[in-house]
Coordinates of C-alpha atoms and ligand atoms in Angstrom, one line a residue:
M1 CA 47.3 120.4 85.9
N2 CA 44.6 118.3 84.2
K3 CA 47.2 115.9 82.9
N4 CA 48.6 115.4 86.5
S5 CA 45.2 114.8 87.9
S6 CA 44.4 112.3 85.3
N7 CA 47.7 110.5 85.9
M8 CA 46.9 110.4 89.6
M9 CA 43.5 109.0 88.9
A10 CA 45.1 106.3 86.8
L11 CA 47.1 105.2 89.8
A12 CA 44.2 105.5 92.2
P13 CA 42.8 102.0 92.1
N14 CA 46.1 100.3 92.8
T15 CA 46.8 102.4 95.8
S16 CA 43.5 101.7 97.5
N17 CA 41.8 98.3 98.2
K18 CA 38.4 99.9 98.4
R19 CA 36.7 99.6 95.0
E20 CA 33.7 101.6 93.9
T21 CA 30.4 99.7 93.3
V22 CA 29.8 99.0 89.6
C23 CA 26.3 98.5 88.2
I24 CA 25.7 96.2 85.2
F25 CA 22.5 96.3 83.3
G26 CA 21.6 92.9 81.9
T27 CA 22.2 89.5 83.4
G28 CA 23.0 87.8 80.1
D29 CA 26.2 86.0 79.1
F30 CA 28.4 89.0 79.0
G31 CA 26.9 90.8 82.0
R32 CA 27.4 87.7 84.2
A33 CA 31.0 87.0 82.9
L34 CA 32.1 90.6 83.5
G35 CA 30.4 90.8 86.9
H36 CA 32.1 87.6 87.9
K37 CA 35.5 88.9 86.9
M38 CA 34.8 92.3 88.7
I39 CA 33.8 90.6 91.9
Q40 CA 37.0 88.5 91.7
C41 CA 39.0 91.8 91.4
G42 CA 37.3 93.3 94.5
Y43 CA 34.5 95.4 92.9
P44 CA 31.1 95.2 94.6
V45 CA 28.6 94.5 91.7
V46 CA 25.0 95.3 91.5
Y47 CA 22.9 94.1 88.5
G48 CA 20.0 96.0 87.0
S49 CA 17.6 93.5 85.5
R50 CA 14.0 93.1 84.3
S51 CA 13.7 90.3 86.9
T52 CA 15.1 90.6 90.3
Q53 CA 15.0 86.9 91.0
I54 CA 18.4 85.5 91.8
S55 CA 19.3 82.5 89.6
N56 CA 22.2 80.1 90.1
L57 CA 24.0 81.6 87.1
I58 CA 24.4 85.0 88.7
P59 CA 27.7 85.5 90.5
K60 CA 27.6 84.9 94.2
D61 CA 27.9 88.2 96.2
A62 CA 26.2 90.2 93.5
E63 CA 22.9 92.0 94.1
V64 CA 20.1 91.9 91.5
L65 CA 17.8 94.9 91.6
S66 CA 15.5 96.8 89.3
H67 CA 17.3 99.1 86.8
T68 CA 16.4 102.2 88.7
E69 CA 17.5 100.9 92.1
A70 CA 20.7 99.4 90.7
A71 CA 21.7 102.7 88.9
Q72 CA 21.2 104.7 92.1
K73 CA 23.9 102.6 93.8
A74 CA 26.8 103.2 91.4
A75 CA 28.6 106.0 89.5
I76 CA 29.4 103.6 86.6
I77 CA 26.8 101.7 84.8
I78 CA 27.8 99.1 82.2
I79 CA 25.1 98.4 79.6
A80 CA 25.3 94.6 78.9
I81 CA 22.2 94.7 76.7
Q82 CA 21.8 94.4 72.9
R83 CA 21.5 97.8 71.1
Q84 CA 17.9 97.1 69.9
H85 CA 16.7 97.1 73.5
Y86 CA 18.3 100.4 74.5
N87 CA 15.0 102.4 74.1
F88 CA 13.9 101.6 77.7
L89 CA 16.9 103.6 78.9
T90 CA 15.3 106.9 78.1
Q91 CA 13.0 106.3 81.1
L92 CA 16.1 106.3 83.3
E93 CA 17.5 109.4 81.8
E94 CA 17.2 111.4 85.1
I95 CA 18.9 108.7 87.2
L96 CA 21.7 108.2 84.7
H97 CA 22.3 112.0 84.3
G98 CA 26.0 112.7 85.1
K99 CA 26.9 109.0 85.5
V100 CA 29.5 107.1 83.5
V101 CA 27.5 104.8 81.1
V102 CA 29.7 102.2 79.4
D103 CA 28.6 100.8 76.0
I104 CA 30.0 97.3 75.4
S105 CA 27.8 96.3 72.5
N106 CA 28.7 94.8 69.2
N107 CA 26.7 94.4 66.0
L108 CA 26.1 91.5 63.7
K109 CA 27.3 93.3 60.5
L110 CA 29.9 95.9 59.6
N111 CA 28.5 99.4 59.7
Q112 CA 25.0 98.0 60.5
Y113 CA 23.6 101.3 61.7
P114 CA 24.4 104.8 60.5
E115 CA 25.9 105.8 63.8
S116 CA 27.8 103.7 66.3
N117 CA 25.9 102.0 69.2
A118 CA 27.8 104.2 71.7
E119 CA 26.8 107.4 69.8
Y120 CA 23.3 106.2 69.7
L121 CA 23.4 105.6 73.5
A122 CA 24.8 109.1 73.9
Q123 CA 21.8 110.5 71.9
L124 CA 19.3 108.6 74.0
L125 CA 21.0 109.8 77.2
P126 CA 22.4 113.3 76.5
G127 CA 23.2 113.9 80.2
A128 CA 25.2 110.7 80.6
R129 CA 29.0 110.4 80.1
V130 CA 29.1 107.7 77.6
V131 CA 32.3 105.6 77.2
K132 CA 32.8 102.7 74.7
A133 CA 34.8 99.7 76.1
F134 CA 35.0 96.0 76.5
N135 CA 33.4 95.1 73.2
T136 CA 36.5 93.4 71.9
V137 CA 36.6 91.0 74.9
S138 CA 34.4 87.9 74.8
A139 CA 32.3 86.5 77.6
W140 CA 34.0 83.2 77.1
A141 CA 37.5 84.7 77.5
L142 CA 36.5 86.6 80.6
Q143 CA 35.0 83.5 82.2
S144 CA 37.8 81.0 81.2
G145 CA 40.6 83.5 81.8
A146 CA 42.0 82.8 78.3
L147 CA 42.7 86.5 77.7
D148 CA 46.2 86.3 76.4
A149 CA 45.3 87.0 72.8
S150 CA 42.7 89.7 73.6
R151 CA 44.2 91.5 76.6
Q152 CA 43.8 94.9 74.8
V153 CA 40.6 96.8 75.5
F154 CA 39.9 99.7 73.2
V155 CA 38.3 102.6 75.1
C156 CA 36.9 105.8 73.7
G157 CA 34.7 108.6 74.9
D158 CA 34.3 112.4 74.9
D159 CA 34.6 112.8 78.7
M160 CA 38.3 112.4 79.8
E161 CA 37.5 111.8 83.4
A162 CA 34.8 109.2 82.6
K163 CA 37.2 107.5 80.2
Q164 CA 40.0 107.4 82.9
M165 CA 37.5 105.8 85.4
V166 CA 36.7 103.0 82.9
M167 CA 40.4 102.5 82.0
N168 CA 41.1 102.1 85.7
I169 CA 38.6 99.3 85.9
V170 CA 40.1 97.7 82.8
R171 CA 43.6 97.8 84.4
A172 CA 42.2 96.4 87.6
L173 CA 40.8 93.4 85.7
G174 CA 44.3 92.6 84.4
L175 CA 43.6 93.9 81.0
T176 CA 45.3 96.7 78.9
P177 CA 43.3 99.7 78.0
L178 CA 44.1 101.4 74.7
D179 CA 42.7 105.0 74.5
K180 CA 41.3 105.4 70.9
G181 CA 40.2 109.0 71.5
S182 CA 36.7 110.5 71.3
L183 CA 33.4 108.7 70.8
L184 CA 33.8 109.2 67.1
A185 CA 36.2 106.2 67.2
A186 CA 33.3 104.0 68.5
Q187 CA 32.3 102.9 65.0
E188 CA 35.8 101.6 64.2
I189 CA 36.0 99.8 67.6
E190 CA 32.6 98.2 67.0
N191 CA 33.7 97.0 63.5
Y192 CA 36.9 95.5 64.9
P193 CA 35.5 92.2 66.3
L194 CA 33.6 91.7 63.0
Q195 CA 36.6 91.7 60.8
L196 CA 38.0 88.3 59.7
F197 CA 41.7 88.6 59.0
P198 CA 41.2 91.8 57.0
M199 CA 44.9 92.1 56.0
W200 CA 45.1 88.5 54.9
K201 CA 42.3 88.5 52.4
F202 CA 44.2 89.8 49.4
P203 CA 47.4 87.8 50.0
V204 CA 45.4 84.5 50.6
F205 CA 43.2 85.0 47.5
L206 CA 46.2 85.9 45.4
S207 CA 48.1 82.9 46.6
L208 CA 45.2 80.6 46.0
G209 CA 44.8 82.0 42.4
L210 CA 48.5 81.7 41.6
T211 CA 48.8 78.2 43.2
A212 CA 45.9 77.0 41.1
F213 CA 47.5 78.5 37.9
F214 CA 50.9 77.1 38.5
F215 CA 49.4 73.7 39.5
F216 CA 47.5 73.4 36.2
Y217 CA 50.5 74.7 34.3
C218 CA 52.7 71.9 35.7
L219 CA 49.9 69.3 35.2
A220 CA 49.7 70.2 31.5
L221 CA 53.5 70.2 31.0
D222 CA 54.6 67.3 33.3
V223 CA 51.6 64.9 33.2
I224 CA 49.4 65.6 30.1
Y225 CA 52.2 66.3 27.6
P226 CA 54.2 63.1 28.3
Y227 CA 50.9 61.1 28.3
I228 CA 49.9 62.5 24.9
Y229 CA 53.3 62.5 23.1
E230 CA 55.3 59.7 24.9
K231 CA 52.4 57.5 26.3
N232 CA 54.0 57.8 29.8
D233 CA 51.7 57.8 32.8
F234 CA 53.2 60.3 35.3
S235 CA 49.9 61.0 37.0
F236 CA 51.5 60.2 40.4
F237 CA 53.4 63.5 40.0
I238 CA 50.3 65.1 41.3
A239 CA 51.0 64.0 44.8
L240 CA 54.6 65.2 45.4
T241 CA 56.5 66.3 42.2
I242 CA 54.1 69.0 41.2
P243 CA 53.6 70.4 44.7
N244 CA 57.3 70.5 45.0
R245 CA 57.5 72.5 41.8
V246 CA 54.6 74.8 42.7
C247 CA 55.9 75.6 46.2
P248 CA 59.3 77.1 45.4
V249 CA 57.7 79.0 42.4
M250 CA 55.1 80.4 44.8
A251 CA 57.7 81.2 47.4
L252 CA 59.9 83.1 45.0
T253 CA 57.0 84.9 43.2
L254 CA 55.4 86.0 46.5
L255 CA 58.8 87.1 47.9
G256 CA 59.3 89.2 44.7
L257 CA 55.8 90.6 45.2
V258 CA 56.8 91.7 48.7
Y259 CA 59.5 93.9 47.3
L260 CA 57.9 95.0 44.1
P261 CA 55.6 97.7 45.6
G262 CA 58.7 99.3 47.3
V263 CA 60.5 99.8 44.0
L264 CA 57.3 100.9 42.3
A265 CA 56.8 103.5 45.0
A266 CA 60.4 104.7 44.5
I267 CA 59.8 105.1 40.7
I268 CA 56.6 107.0 41.4
Q269 CA 58.3 109.3 43.8
L270 CA 61.2 110.0 41.4
Y271 CA 58.7 110.7 38.6
R272 CA 56.6 113.0 40.6
G273 CA 59.6 114.6 42.4
T274 CA 57.8 114.7 45.7
K275 CA 56.8 112.3 48.5
Y276 CA 53.8 114.5 49.5
R277 CA 51.4 113.1 46.9
R278 CA 49.4 110.0 47.9
F279 CA 50.2 106.7 46.2
P280 CA 47.4 105.1 44.2
D281 CA 45.0 103.2 46.5
W282 CA 46.0 99.8 45.0
L283 CA 49.7 100.5 45.8
D284 CA 48.9 101.6 49.4
K285 CA 46.8 98.5 50.0
W286 CA 49.6 96.3 48.4
M287 CA 52.2 97.9 50.7
L288 CA 50.1 97.3 53.8
C289 CA 49.9 93.5 53.2
R290 CA 53.6 92.9 52.4
K291 CA 54.1 91.1 55.8
Q292 CA 51.3 88.7 55.1
L293 CA 52.6 88.0 51.5
G294 CA 56.0 87.4 53.0
L295 CA 54.7 85.0 55.6
I296 CA 52.7 83.0 53.0
A297 CA 55.9 82.9 50.9
L298 CA 57.8 81.6 53.9
A299 CA 55.2 78.8 54.3
F300 CA 55.6 77.8 50.7
A301 CA 59.4 77.8 51.1
S302 CA 59.1 75.6 54.2
L303 CA 56.9 73.1 52.4
H304 CA 59.5 73.0 49.5
A305 CA 62.2 72.2 52.1
V306 CA 60.2 69.4 53.6
F307 CA 59.2 68.0 50.1
T308 CA 62.8 68.1 49.1
L309 CA 64.0 66.3 52.2
V310 CA 61.6 63.4 51.7
S311 CA 62.5 63.1 48.0
P312 CA 65.2 60.3 48.5
I313 CA 62.6 57.9 50.1
R314 CA 60.2 58.2 47.2
S315 CA 59.9 55.0 45.2
F316 CA 60.2 56.8 41.9
V317 CA 63.5 58.3 42.9
K318 CA 64.8 55.0 44.2
W319 CA 63.7 53.3 40.9
R320 CA 65.5 56.0 38.9
T321 CA 68.7 55.7 40.9
S322 CA 68.8 51.8 40.8
K323 CA 68.0 52.0 37.0
T324 CA 71.1 54.1 36.4
I325 CA 73.3 51.8 38.6
I326 CA 71.9 48.7 36.8
S327 CA 72.4 50.1 33.4
Q328 CA 76.0 51.0 34.3
A329 CA 76.5 47.4 35.7
L330 CA 75.0 45.9 32.5
N331 CA 77.3 48.0 30.3
N332 CA 80.2 47.3 32.7
K333 CA 81.0 51.0 32.6
T334 CA 81.0 53.5 35.5
E335 CA 80.1 57.0 34.5
P336 CA 82.9 59.4 35.5
L337 CA 82.1 62.1 38.0
D338 CA 81.0 65.2 36.2
T339 CA 82.6 67.9 38.4
T340 CA 80.7 70.8 36.6
N341 CA 77.4 69.1 37.4
A342 CA 78.6 68.4 41.0
W343 CA 79.5 72.1 41.4
L344 CA 76.2 73.2 40.0
S345 CA 74.2 70.8 42.2
D346 CA 76.2 71.7 45.4
S347 CA 76.0 75.5 44.7
Y348 CA 72.3 75.3 44.0
L349 CA 71.7 73.4 47.3
A350 CA 73.9 75.8 49.3
L351 CA 72.1 78.8 47.8
G352 CA 68.8 77.3 48.7
I353 CA 69.8 76.5 52.2
L354 CA 71.2 80.0 52.8
G355 CA 68.2 81.6 51.2
F356 CA 65.9 79.6 53.4
F357 CA 67.9 80.5 56.5
F358 CA 67.6 84.3 55.8
F359 CA 64.0 83.9 54.9
V360 CA 63.3 82.3 58.3
L361 CA 65.2 85.1 60.0
V362 CA 63.2 87.8 58.2
G363 CA 60.0 85.9 59.0
I364 CA 60.8 85.7 62.7
T365 CA 61.5 89.4 63.0
S366 CA 58.1 90.2 61.6
L367 CA 56.5 88.5 64.6
P368 CA 55.2 91.2 67.0
S369 CA 57.0 89.7 70.0
V370 CA 60.4 90.0 68.2
S371 CA 59.8 93.2 66.3
N372 CA 58.8 94.9 69.6
S373 CA 62.2 94.2 70.9
V374 CA 64.2 95.8 68.1
N375 CA 64.4 99.5 67.2
W376 CA 63.1 100.9 63.9
R377 CA 66.5 100.9 62.3
E378 CA 67.2 97.3 63.2
F379 CA 63.8 96.3 62.0
R380 CA 64.3 98.1 58.6
F381 CA 67.8 96.5 58.3
V382 CA 66.3 93.0 58.7
Q383 CA 63.2 93.5 56.6
S384 CA 64.9 95.4 53.8
K385 CA 68.6 94.5 53.6
L386 CA 68.3 90.9 54.8
G387 CA 65.0 90.6 52.8
Y388 CA 66.9 91.5 49.6
V389 CA 69.7 89.1 50.5
T390 CA 67.0 86.4 50.7
L391 CA 65.6 87.4 47.4
I392 CA 69.0 87.4 45.7
L393 CA 70.0 84.0 47.2
S394 CA 66.6 82.4 46.3
T395 CA 66.7 83.9 42.7
A396 CA 70.3 82.6 42.3
H397 CA 69.2 79.2 43.7
T398 CA 66.6 79.0 40.9
L399 CA 68.9 80.3 38.2
V400 CA 71.7 77.8 39.1
Y401 CA 69.0 75.0 39.2
G402 CA 67.6 75.7 35.7
G403 CA 69.9 78.0 34.0
K404 CA 71.5 75.3 31.9
W405 CA 68.1 74.5 30.2
F406 CA 67.3 78.0 29.2
L407 CA 68.4 77.5 25.6
S408 CA 67.4 73.8 25.4
P409 CA 64.3 73.3 23.1
S410 CA 63.1 70.3 25.3
A411 CA 62.5 72.8 28.1
Y412 CA 59.7 74.4 26.0
K413 CA 57.0 71.9 25.7
W414 CA 54.1 73.3 23.7
Y415 CA 56.4 76.4 23.3
L416 CA 55.7 77.2 26.9
P417 CA 58.6 78.0 29.3
N418 CA 59.2 75.7 32.2
I419 CA 57.6 76.8 35.4
Y420 CA 60.8 77.8 37.2
M421 CA 61.4 80.3 34.4
L422 CA 58.0 81.9 35.2
S423 CA 59.1 82.1 38.9
L424 CA 62.1 84.3 37.9
V425 CA 60.0 87.0 36.2
V426 CA 59.0 89.1 39.3
P427 CA 62.2 88.7 41.3
C428 CA 64.4 89.5 38.4
V429 CA 62.3 92.6 37.6
V430 CA 62.6 93.7 41.3
L431 CA 66.3 93.1 41.4
V432 CA 67.1 94.8 38.2
V433 CA 65.1 97.9 39.1
K434 CA 66.6 97.9 42.7
F435 CA 70.0 97.7 41.1
V436 CA 69.3 100.8 39.0
L437 CA 67.9 102.6 42.1
I438 CA 71.1 102.2 44.1
F439 CA 73.1 104.0 41.5
P440 CA 74.2 107.3 43.1
C441 CA 72.7 109.4 40.3
V442 CA 69.3 107.9 41.1
D443 CA 69.7 107.2 44.8
K444 CA 70.7 110.8 45.7
P445 CA 67.5 112.5 44.3
L446 CA 65.4 109.7 45.8
T447 CA 66.9 110.1 49.2
K448 CA 66.4 113.9 49.0
I449 CA 62.7 113.4 48.0
R450 CA 62.3 111.0 50.9
Q451 CA 63.8 113.7 53.2
G452 CA 61.1 116.2 52.1
W453 CA 62.7 117.9 49.1
E454 CA 60.3 118.7 46.2
R455 CA 61.2 119.3 42.5
N456 CA 58.3 121.7 42.0
P457 CA 57.2 122.8 45.5
K458 CA 53.6 123.8 45.7
Y459 CA 54.0 126.2 48.6
S460 CA 57.3 128.0 48.1
E461 CA 58.4 130.6 50.7
Ligands
LIG501 P1 22.4 88.2 76.1 O1 23.0 86.9 76.7 O2 21.4 88.1 75.1 O3 22.0 89.1 77.3 C1 21.4 90.4 77.1 C2 20.7 90.8 78.3 O4 19.9 91.9 78.0 C3 19.6 89.8 78.8 O5 20.1 88.8 79.6 C4 18.6 90.7 79.5 O6 19.0 90.9 80.9 C5 18.8 92.0 78.8 N1 17.6 92.3 77.9 C6 17.2 91.5 76.9 N2 16.1 92.0 76.3 C7 15.9 93.2 77.0 C8 14.9 94.3 76.9 N3 13.9 94.2 75.9 N4 15.0 95.3 77.7 C9 15.9 95.4 78.6 N5 16.9 94.4 78.8 C10 16.8 93.4 78.0 O7 23.6 89.0 75.4 P2 25.1 89.1 75.8 O8 25.9 88.0 75.1 O9 25.3 89.1 77.3 O10 25.6 90.5 75.2 C11 25.2 91.7 75.8 C12 25.9 92.8 75.1 O11 27.3 92.6 75.2 C13 25.6 92.9 73.7 O12 25.4 94.2 73.2 C14 26.8 92.3 73.0 O13 27.0 92.8 71.7 C15 27.9 92.7 74.0 N6 29.0 91.8 73.9 C16 28.9 90.5 74.1 C17 30.0 89.6 74.1 C18 29.9 88.1 74.3 O14 30.9 87.4 74.3 N7 28.7 87.6 74.6 C19 31.3 90.2 73.9 C20 31.4 91.5 73.7 C21 30.3 92.3 73.7 P3 17.9 90.8 82.0 O15 17.1 89.6 81.8 O16 18.7 90.7 83.3 O17 17.1 92.1 81.9

């Protein structure tokens, strides 16, 4: 019964042209922008302000009254005032009793106060039906209409009917309400606009650290070593050659790191014989940022593709080609075509192109607009199966490229392995473990565990 009535309420604003008056406390940036949008959508707006003087900035058609007078005119009061000024609201407690009071405030720091602003407001006005909403929408977006990226409005509150009334307004403004539950969720909603790419921090810092390490590794082996031992100045390698070595190494290492937590999780589940024990925190966090790691890996792979495509127009490459031709002309001898080398070079390029193609496909399916249009099984197929195909192709691309130098002592300057050998470590570990995991004697118990079976059940019947 209740459910039906709330559904009917949700439809109500669309079926009637008459909108209820909304009161906004505060004629600041947000109050004005929200009022303007509401008037555009047919809501009569009345402002409650410390000064009842009408300024040019206040939307036309809006009334400006004292707080008491304005609150008396509406059932919904939106508090567009900073939290530190909420104290004066206690004087209006009687007028606000039973009314829907909407807290839209944000803080300057994460968890700035012990309780959320909305809970604080509810403490100040125990008789009011406090709802948290609109804090994730900016005044600028409301004013300019640039709401594409922030169409979602998180709403929470303890009073279902009050929450529905606010959600109806949100819908009427062309935004999408997202019910986050009771007022307890307000703290999380208030922290949301303060977060700066939270899921990207670890992948970005890890990538920066690894890029710096690989860059200096290449610098030592490809520029400093030849300078010291052969008196060759290859410092210009810093511009293109070294980046084109670091990018594929980063792409392959990060791609391996996308799939490594999955195989670690499988080993942990097999060892514990249950899926009902939490993974260590670090593994949980790692698994949550796999998409970001994958997208950064794709960016490195794309850079590698561009660097490789421009390679033939580099003066160093042109010089090296003409040097070979001239030396053949001077010796009056044409080198015969080495078909083994031709095979290796074509295979390595083909594997790289195919690997990049699948990598782009996997990357595209991780975009919300695409992933929303496929079902869970299709999504898993692309992310897991095609992801592994990408990893296999990219690893094979690197192996074919450098495999022939594995045993050559010249590949170990200062006894250090070449950088492409380092890039093979993580992907090879992942592929070998994955290979073991798909053996039926390992896969069967793992599948059973993932379906809920336990080796030593804690609660047996
Ligand atoms: P603002 O421009 O500083 O305006 C705040 C308004 O509060 C003032 O214009 C004033 O209105 C009123 N006020 C100031 N001191 C007061 C006091 N001592 N007693 C009573 N009223 C007082 O701030 P804003 O940018 O509009 O932000 C208002 C609220 O919306 C904040 O809580 C903010 O976190 C939230 N918010 C803002 C945005 C945004 O993009 N700006 C986005 C989301 C949420 P009167 O002069 O009319 O009394």
